PDB file of C-alpha atoms in Angstrom:
ATOM      1  CA  GLY A 939     129.486 111.417  90.576  1.00 66.00           C
ATOM      2  CA  ALA A 940     130.283 108.653  92.965  1.00 82.00           C
ATOM      3  CA  VAL A 941     130.341 105.074  91.688  1.00 91.00           C
ATOM      4  CA  VAL A 942     128.489 102.138  93.116  1.00 95.00           C
ATOM      5  CA  SER A 943     129.119  98.748  91.592  1.00 96.00           C
ATOM      6  CA  GLN A 944     126.690  95.822  91.955  1.00 97.00           C
ATOM      7  CA  HIS A 945     127.417  92.244  91.012  1.00 97.00           C
ATOM      8  CA  PRO A 946     126.152  90.086  89.411  1.00 97.00           C
ATOM      9  CA  SER A 947     123.923  91.943  86.963  1.00 96.00           C
ATOM     10  CA  ARG A 948     121.920  88.824  86.216  1.00 97.00           C
ATOM     11  CA  VAL A 949     121.577  85.526  87.984  1.00 97.00           C
ATOM     12  CA  ILE A 950     119.436  82.483  87.489  1.00 97.00           C
ATOM     13  CA  CYS A 951     119.178  79.969  90.301  1.00 96.00           C
ATOM     14  CA  LYS A 952     117.173  76.885  91.233  1.00 97.00           C
ATOM     15  CA  SER A 953     114.480  76.973  93.869  1.00 97.00           C
ATOM     16  CA  GLY A 954     115.848  76.270  97.292  1.00 97.00           C
ATOM     17  CA  THR A 955     119.324  77.581  96.635  1.00 97.00           C
ATOM     18  CA  SER A 956     120.841  80.819  97.967  1.00 97.00           C
ATOM     19  CA  VAL A 957     122.158  83.739  95.973  1.00 98.00           C
ATOM     20  CA  LYS A 958     124.553  86.473  97.101  1.00 98.00           C
ATOM     21  CA  ILE A 959     124.539  89.922  95.574  1.00 98.00           C
ATOM     22  CA  GLU A 960     127.368  92.349  96.222  1.00 97.00           C
ATOM     23  CA  CYS A 961     127.319  96.075  96.378  1.00 97.00           C
ATOM     24  CA  ARG A 962     130.509  98.115  96.435  1.00 96.00           C
ATOM     25  CA  SER A 963     131.210 101.800  96.708  1.00 93.00           C
ATOM     26  CA  LEU A 964     134.251 102.242  94.497  1.00 93.00           C
ATOM     27  CA  ASP A 965     135.439 105.742  95.319  1.00 89.00           C
ATOM     28  CA  PHE A 966     133.929 106.603  98.660  1.00 87.00           C
ATOM     29  CA  GLN A 967     133.211 105.049 102.009  1.00 88.00           C
ATOM     30  CA  ALA A 968     129.650 104.273 102.919  1.00 86.00           C
ATOM     31  CA  THR A 969     128.713 103.546 106.506  1.00 82.00           C
ATOM     32  CA  THR A 970     125.149 103.037 105.239  1.00 86.00           C
ATOM     33  CA  MET A 971     123.915 101.313 102.093  1.00 91.00           C
ATOM     34  CA  PHE A 972     120.351 100.627 101.057  1.00 93.00           C
ATOM     35  CA  TRP A 973     118.802  97.653  99.398  1.00 95.00           C
ATOM     36  CA  TYR A 974     115.740  97.978  97.199  1.00 94.00           C
ATOM     37  CA  ARG A 975     113.510  95.647  95.252  1.00 95.00           C
ATOM     38  CA  GLN A 976     111.740  96.784  92.153  1.00 93.00           C
ATOM     39  CA  PHE A 977     108.818  95.110  90.409  1.00 89.00           C
ATOM     40  CA  PRO A 978     108.179  95.631  86.666  1.00 85.00           C
ATOM     41  CA  LYS A 979     107.198  99.242  85.863  1.00 78.00           C
ATOM     42  CA  LYS A 980     107.100 100.156  89.534  1.00 83.00           C
ATOM     43  CA  SER A 981     109.146 102.364  91.772  1.00 85.00           C
ATOM     44  CA  LEU A 982     111.794 101.228  94.189  1.00 88.00           C
ATOM     45  CA  MET A 983     110.723  99.530  97.412  1.00 90.00           C
ATOM     46  CA  LEU A 984     113.176  99.884 100.283  1.00 90.00           C
ATOM     47  CA  MET A 985     113.896  96.497 101.773  1.00 94.00           C
ATOM     48  CA  ALA A 986     116.559  97.271 104.352  1.00 93.00           C
ATOM     49  CA  THR A 987     119.238  99.642 105.465  1.00 90.00           C
ATOM     50  CA  SER A 988     122.632  98.113 105.767  1.00 88.00           C
ATOM     51  CA  ASN A 989     124.858  99.463 108.496  1.00 84.00           C
ATOM     52  CA  GLU A 990     128.596  98.848 108.663  1.00 84.00           C
ATOM     53  CA  GLY A 991     129.530  96.986 111.765  1.00 83.00           C
ATOM     54  CA  SER A 992     125.999  96.457 113.026  1.00 84.00           C
ATOM     55  CA  LYS A 993     122.746  94.691 112.142  1.00 88.00           C
ATOM     56  CA  ALA A 994     120.686  95.812 109.178  1.00 92.00           C
ATOM     57  CA  THR A 995     117.432  97.586 109.714  1.00 91.00           C
ATOM     58  CA  TYR A 996     114.609  95.901 107.806  1.00 94.00           C
ATOM     59  CA  GLU A 997     111.425  97.488 106.551  1.00 92.00           C
ATOM     60  CA  GLN A 998     108.113  96.141 107.679  1.00 92.00           C
ATOM     61  CA  GLY A 999     107.148  92.978 105.883  1.00 93.00           C
ATOM     62  CA  VAL A1000     110.692  92.092 104.808  1.00 95.00           C
ATOM     63  CA  GLU A1001     111.859  88.765 106.238  1.00 94.00           C
ATOM     64  CA  LYS A1002     115.300  89.272 107.731  1.00 93.00           C
ATOM     65  CA  ASP A1003     116.006  85.548 107.801  1.00 95.00           C
ATOM     66  CA  LYS A1004     115.313  85.277 104.105  1.00 96.00           C
ATOM     67  CA  PHE A1005     117.162  88.378 103.001  1.00 97.00           C
ATOM     68  CA  LEU A1006     120.460  88.314 104.883  1.00 96.00           C
ATOM     69  CA  ILE A1007     122.465  91.524 104.807  1.00 95.00           C
ATOM     70  CA  ASN A1008     126.075  91.807 105.791  1.00 92.00           C
ATOM     71  CA  HIS A1009     127.928  95.148 105.716  1.00 90.00           C
ATOM     72  CA  ALA A1010     131.409  93.776 106.008  1.00 85.00           C
ATOM     73  CA  SER A1011     133.361  96.941 105.384  1.00 90.00           C
ATOM     74  CA  LEU A1012     132.884 100.597 104.585  1.00 89.00           C
ATOM     75  CA  THR A1013     132.804  99.764 100.892  1.00 93.00           C
ATOM     76  CA  LEU A1014     130.963  96.475 100.715  1.00 94.00           C
ATOM     77  CA  SER A1015     127.453  95.271 101.532  1.00 95.00           C
ATOM     78  CA  THR A1016     126.026  91.930 100.527  1.00 96.00           C
ATOM     79  CA  LEU A1017     122.447  90.720 100.228  1.00 97.00           C
ATOM     80  CA  THR A1018     121.891  87.002 100.308  1.00 97.00           C
ATOM     81  CA  VAL A1019     118.533  85.633  99.222  1.00 98.00           C
ATOM     82  CA  THR A1020     118.257  82.330 101.106  1.00 97.00           C
ATOM     83  CA  SER A1021     116.235  79.359 100.004  1.00 97.00           C
ATOM     84  CA  ALA A1022     115.073  81.274  96.996  1.00 97.00           C
ATOM     85  CA  HIS A1023     111.605  80.711  95.511  1.00 96.00           C
ATOM     86  CA  PRO A1024     110.163  81.805  92.189  1.00 96.00           C
ATOM     87  CA  GLU A1025     108.303  84.672  93.950  1.00 95.00           C
ATOM     88  CA  ASP A1026     111.717  86.081  94.923  1.00 96.00           C
ATOM     89  CA  SER A1027     112.422  86.738  91.263  1.00 96.00           C
ATOM     90  CA  SER A1028     112.818  90.461  90.927  1.00 96.00           C
ATOM     91  CA  PHE A1029     115.197  93.334  90.252  1.00 97.00           C
ATOM     92  CA  TYR A1030     117.345  94.129  93.257  1.00 97.00           C
ATOM     93  CA  ILE A1031     119.189  97.461  93.526  1.00 97.00           C
ATOM     94  CA  CYS A1032     121.591  98.845  96.106  1.00 96.00           C
ATOM     95  CA  SER A1033     122.476 102.442  96.772  1.00 94.00           C
ATOM     96  CA  ALA A1034     124.833 104.443  98.956  1.00 90.00           C
ATOM     97  CA  ARG A1035     125.158 108.083  99.924  1.00 80.00           C
ATOM     98  CA  PRO A1036     128.675 109.552 100.111  1.00 76.00           C
ATOM     99  CA  GLY A1037     127.641 112.431 102.325  1.00 64.00           C
ATOM    100  CA  ALA A1038     125.697 112.851 105.513  1.00 56.00           C
ATOM    101  CA  GLY A1039     122.371 114.315 106.297  1.00 52.00           C
ATOM    102  CA  GLY A1040     119.452 115.059 103.973  1.00 48.00           C
ATOM    103  CA  ARG A1041     121.442 116.936 101.283  1.00 51.00           C
ATOM    104  CA  ALA A1042     123.483 114.006 100.119  1.00 64.00           C
ATOM    105  CA  GLU A1043     122.533 112.387  96.849  1.00 79.00           C
ATOM    106  CA  ALA A1044     122.215 108.631  96.548  1.00 84.00           C
ATOM    107  CA  PHE A1045     124.086 106.712  93.892  1.00 90.00           C
ATOM    108  CA  PHE A1046     122.832 103.386  92.692  1.00 94.00           C
ATOM    109  CA  GLY A1047     124.348 100.151  91.580  1.00 96.00           C
ATOM    110  CA  GLN A1048     123.374  98.734  88.178  1.00 96.00           C
ATOM    111  CA  GLY A1049     120.909  96.352  89.714  1.00 97.00           C
ATOM    112  CA  THR A1050     120.695  92.552  89.763  1.00 97.00           C
ATOM    113  CA  ARG A1051     117.987  90.686  87.858  1.00 97.00           C
ATOM    114  CA  LEU A1052     117.293  87.536  89.858  1.00 97.00           C
ATOM    115  CA  THR A1053     115.328  84.719  88.289  1.00 97.00           C
ATOM    116  CA  VAL A1054     114.464  81.707  90.396  1.00 97.00           C
ATOM    117  CA  VAL A1055     113.426  78.621  88.411  1.00 97.00           C
TER     118      VAL A1055
ATOM    119  CA  THR B 196     105.549 109.426 107.625  1.00 65.00           C
ATOM    120  CA  GLN B 197     106.871 111.380 104.693  1.00 69.00           C
ATOM    121  CA  LEU B 198     105.275 110.595 101.323  1.00 83.00           C
ATOM    122  CA  LEU B 199     105.985 111.794  97.839  1.00 90.00           C
ATOM    123  CA  GLU B 200     103.130 111.855  95.322  1.00 93.00           C
ATOM    124  CA  GLN B 201     104.395 111.782  91.798  1.00 95.00           C
ATOM    125  CA  SER B 202     102.204 112.441  88.741  1.00 95.00           C
ATOM    126  CA  PRO B 203     101.431 111.444  86.146  1.00 96.00           C
ATOM    127  CA  GLN B 204     102.273 107.755  86.487  1.00 93.00           C
ATOM    128  CA  PHE B 205     102.354 107.156  82.764  1.00 95.00           C
ATOM    129  CA  LEU B 206     102.945 109.600  79.911  1.00 96.00           C
ATOM    130  CA  SER B 207     103.105 108.804  76.222  1.00 97.00           C
ATOM    131  CA  ILE B 208     103.877 111.699  73.922  1.00 97.00           C
ATOM    132  CA  GLN B 209     105.176 112.450  70.419  1.00 97.00           C
ATOM    133  CA  GLU B 210     108.674 113.637  69.731  1.00 97.00           C
ATOM    134  CA  GLY B 211     108.888 117.429  70.008  1.00 97.00           C
ATOM    135  CA  GLU B 212     106.176 117.863  72.609  1.00 98.00           C
ATOM    136  CA  ASN B 213     106.705 119.395  76.045  1.00 98.00           C
ATOM    137  CA  LEU B 214     105.818 117.756  79.339  1.00 98.00           C
ATOM    138  CA  THR B 215     105.891 118.339  83.040  1.00 98.00           C
ATOM    139  CA  VAL B 216     106.158 115.791  85.880  1.00 98.00           C
ATOM    140  CA  TYR B 217     105.120 116.737  89.340  1.00 97.00           C
ATOM    141  CA  CYS B 218     106.306 115.577  92.745  1.00 96.00           C
ATOM    142  CA  ASN B 219     104.275 116.717  95.762  1.00 95.00           C
ATOM    143  CA  SER B 220     104.333 116.205  99.514  1.00 92.00           C
ATOM    144  CA  SER B 221     102.752 117.569 102.639  1.00 90.00           C
ATOM    145  CA  SER B 222     106.155 117.356 104.294  1.00 89.00           C
ATOM    146  CA  VAL B 223     109.175 119.573 104.019  1.00 90.00           C
ATOM    147  CA  PHE B 224     112.296 118.050 102.481  1.00 88.00           C
ATOM    148  CA  SER B 225     115.836 119.256 102.949  1.00 86.00           C
ATOM    149  CA  SER B 226     116.508 118.335  99.356  1.00 87.00           C
ATOM    150  CA  LEU B 227     114.902 116.597  96.437  1.00 92.00           C
ATOM    151  CA  GLN B 228     116.573 114.536  93.761  1.00 93.00           C
ATOM    152  CA  TRP B 229     115.432 113.519  90.348  1.00 96.00           C
ATOM    153  CA  TYR B 230     116.577 110.243  88.812  1.00 95.00           C
ATOM    154  CA  ARG B 231     116.059 108.610  85.479  1.00 96.00           C
ATOM    155  CA  GLN B 232     116.050 104.835  85.110  1.00 94.00           C
ATOM    156  CA  GLU B 233     116.180 102.748  81.989  1.00 92.00           C
ATOM    157  CA  PRO B 234     114.993  99.127  81.919  1.00 88.00           C
ATOM    158  CA  GLY B 235     117.397  96.735  83.549  1.00 90.00           C
ATOM    159  CA  GLU B 236     119.593  99.450  85.006  1.00 93.00           C
ATOM    160  CA  GLY B 237     119.869 101.348  88.223  1.00 94.00           C
ATOM    161  CA  PRO B 238     118.564 104.871  88.579  1.00 94.00           C
ATOM    162  CA  VAL B 239     120.947 107.658  87.494  1.00 94.00           C
ATOM    163  CA  LEU B 240     120.963 110.932  89.311  1.00 93.00           C
ATOM    164  CA  LEU B 241     119.897 113.916  87.181  1.00 95.00           C
ATOM    165  CA  VAL B 242     119.819 116.770  89.660  1.00 95.00           C
ATOM    166  CA  THR B 243     119.534 117.737  93.298  1.00 92.00           C
ATOM    167  CA  VAL B 244     117.585 120.799  94.378  1.00 93.00           C
ATOM    168  CA  VAL B 245     118.163 122.216  97.823  1.00 90.00           C
ATOM    169  CA  THR B 246     116.923 125.777  98.142  1.00 92.00           C
ATOM    170  CA  GLY B 247     113.241 126.725  98.098  1.00 94.00           C
ATOM    171  CA  GLY B 248     112.363 128.295  94.722  1.00 96.00           C
ATOM    172  CA  GLU B 249     115.493 126.961  93.108  1.00 96.00           C
ATOM    173  CA  VAL B 250     115.480 126.315  89.348  1.00 97.00           C
ATOM    174  CA  LYS B 251     118.085 124.146  87.672  1.00 97.00           C
ATOM    175  CA  LYS B 252     118.464 123.448  83.989  1.00 97.00           C
ATOM    176  CA  LEU B 253     120.066 120.408  82.354  1.00 95.00           C
ATOM    177  CA  LYS B 254     119.877 120.913  78.603  1.00 96.00           C
ATOM    178  CA  ARG B 255     116.156 120.527  77.729  1.00 97.00           C
ATOM    179  CA  LEU B 256     115.275 119.560  81.307  1.00 98.00           C
ATOM    180  CA  THR B 257     114.220 122.183  83.849  1.00 98.00           C
ATOM    181  CA  PHE B 258     113.832 121.322  87.514  1.00 98.00           C
ATOM    182  CA  GLN B 259     112.126 123.471  90.088  1.00 97.00           C
ATOM    183  CA  PHE B 260     111.921 123.175  93.857  1.00 96.00           C
ATOM    184  CA  GLY B 261     108.870 124.731  95.500  1.00 96.00           C
ATOM    185  CA  ASP B 262     109.302 127.768  97.720  1.00 95.00           C
ATOM    186  CA  ALA B 263     108.154 125.730 100.750  1.00 94.00           C
ATOM    187  CA  ARG B 264     110.377 122.782  99.772  1.00 93.00           C
ATOM    188  CA  LYS B 265     107.408 120.487  99.680  1.00 94.00           C
ATOM    189  CA  ASP B 266     107.136 119.989  95.912  1.00 95.00           C
ATOM    190  CA  SER B 267     109.192 119.853  92.766  1.00 96.00           C
ATOM    191  CA  SER B 268     108.609 119.656  89.065  1.00 97.00           C
ATOM    192  CA  LEU B 269     110.516 118.451  86.056  1.00 98.00           C
ATOM    193  CA  HIS B 270     109.799 120.063  82.695  1.00 98.00           C
ATOM    194  CA  ILE B 271     111.102 118.614  79.448  1.00 98.00           C
ATOM    195  CA  THR B 272     111.109 120.819  76.378  1.00 98.00           C
ATOM    196  CA  ALA B 273     110.908 119.238  72.883  1.00 98.00           C
ATOM    197  CA  ALA B 274     111.060 115.673  74.121  1.00 97.00           C
ATOM    198  CA  GLN B 275     113.232 113.189  72.226  1.00 97.00           C
ATOM    199  CA  PRO B 276     112.886 109.409  72.045  1.00 96.00           C
ATOM    200  CA  GLY B 277     116.065 109.252  74.079  1.00 95.00           C
ATOM    201  CA  ASP B 278     114.191 110.825  76.986  1.00 96.00           C
ATOM    202  CA  THR B 279     112.123 107.655  77.330  1.00 96.00           C
ATOM    203  CA  GLY B 280     112.488 106.091  80.765  1.00 94.00           C
ATOM    204  CA  LEU B 281     111.238 105.989  84.328  1.00 94.00           C
ATOM    205  CA  TYR B 282     111.649 109.281  86.133  1.00 96.00           C
ATOM    206  CA  LEU B 283     111.804 109.168  89.883  1.00 94.00           C
ATOM    207  CA  CYS B 284     111.749 111.941  92.439  1.00 94.00           C
ATOM    208  CA  ALA B 285     113.238 111.312  95.851  1.00 92.00           C
ATOM    209  CA  GLY B 286     113.416 113.332  99.002  1.00 88.00           C
ATOM    210  CA  GLY B 287     115.929 113.332 101.786  1.00 74.00           C
ATOM    211  CA  GLY B 288     114.549 114.169 105.189  1.00 54.00           C
ATOM    212  CA  GLY B 289     117.930 114.195 106.849  1.00 51.00           C
ATOM    213  CA  GLY B 290     117.112 111.339 109.189  1.00 51.00           C
ATOM    214  CA  SER B 291     119.900 109.418 110.888  1.00 50.00           C
ATOM    215  CA  GLN B 292     119.576 106.464 108.548  1.00 58.00           C
ATOM    216  CA  GLY B 293     119.755 108.705 105.561  1.00 65.00           C
ATOM    217  CA  ASN B 294     117.376 106.747 103.376  1.00 73.00           C
ATOM    218  CA  LEU B 295     115.520 108.536 100.604  1.00 80.00           C
ATOM    219  CA  ILE B 296     111.782 108.608 100.156  1.00 83.00           C
ATOM    220  CA  PHE B 297     110.845 107.780  96.567  1.00 87.00           C
ATOM    221  CA  GLY B 298     107.838 108.758  94.507  1.00 90.00           C
ATOM    222  CA  LYS B 299     106.108 106.030  92.534  1.00 90.00           C
ATOM    223  CA  GLY B 300     107.753 107.180  89.317  1.00 93.00           C
ATOM    224  CA  THR B 301     106.617 108.452  85.970  1.00 95.00           C
ATOM    225  CA  LYS B 302     106.974 106.129  82.989  1.00 94.00           C
ATOM    226  CA  LEU B 303     107.638 108.387  80.016  1.00 96.00           C
ATOM    227  CA  SER B 304     107.469 107.112  76.437  1.00 96.00           C
ATOM    228  CA  VAL B 305     108.442 109.487  73.628  1.00 97.00           C
ATOM    229  CA  LYS B 306     107.440 108.206  70.220  1.00 96.00           C
ATOM    230  CA  PRO B 307     109.372 109.318  67.096  1.00 95.00           C
TER     231      PRO B 307
END
């Protein structure tokens, strides 16, 4: 299957600082990538859709000024958590779909465990 | 709005038992995927079903797509402790954004 690499896998930061998470598609181009947040023992919650060359589309309730998304190239999307607070601590996961339309599977990064202290 | 209802949410069984996880919707999906996720890792794709009535097997796992492409099931035969994890179904509606709709997941624990 296609490979999506996410970095870092774990990060601890102080309140008020910003953290950048990278998501790369290693063997395919992805015009669209997706960012999810996952709470313990819960399913994935879509935060935003990252579009190469244009602004991200955010889900209702997700602050776009707090969770900055940049899709710099066809293989890289970044999520920056700005002015992080302890309540931002969570597991963040990105995904990308190599194909088009509804038949294409999504492949996920390894996830990033963010802890804000 | 497309929704996927997944059940049960939690399942704790003994090694060797069989189990079935269900994924239901009132909407038609062009495809459904099943993922397995272990703690601290991203979901890993198990299978994609596309055709109504389709059955796919992956060792002890059997996946079925409903005839109307609104539901799917995952059956595990003779469960092993290594099957423990969070199982997620996801549907692709074919929208322009291409995002998947996820069920809430089934947390499976297989005790030795």
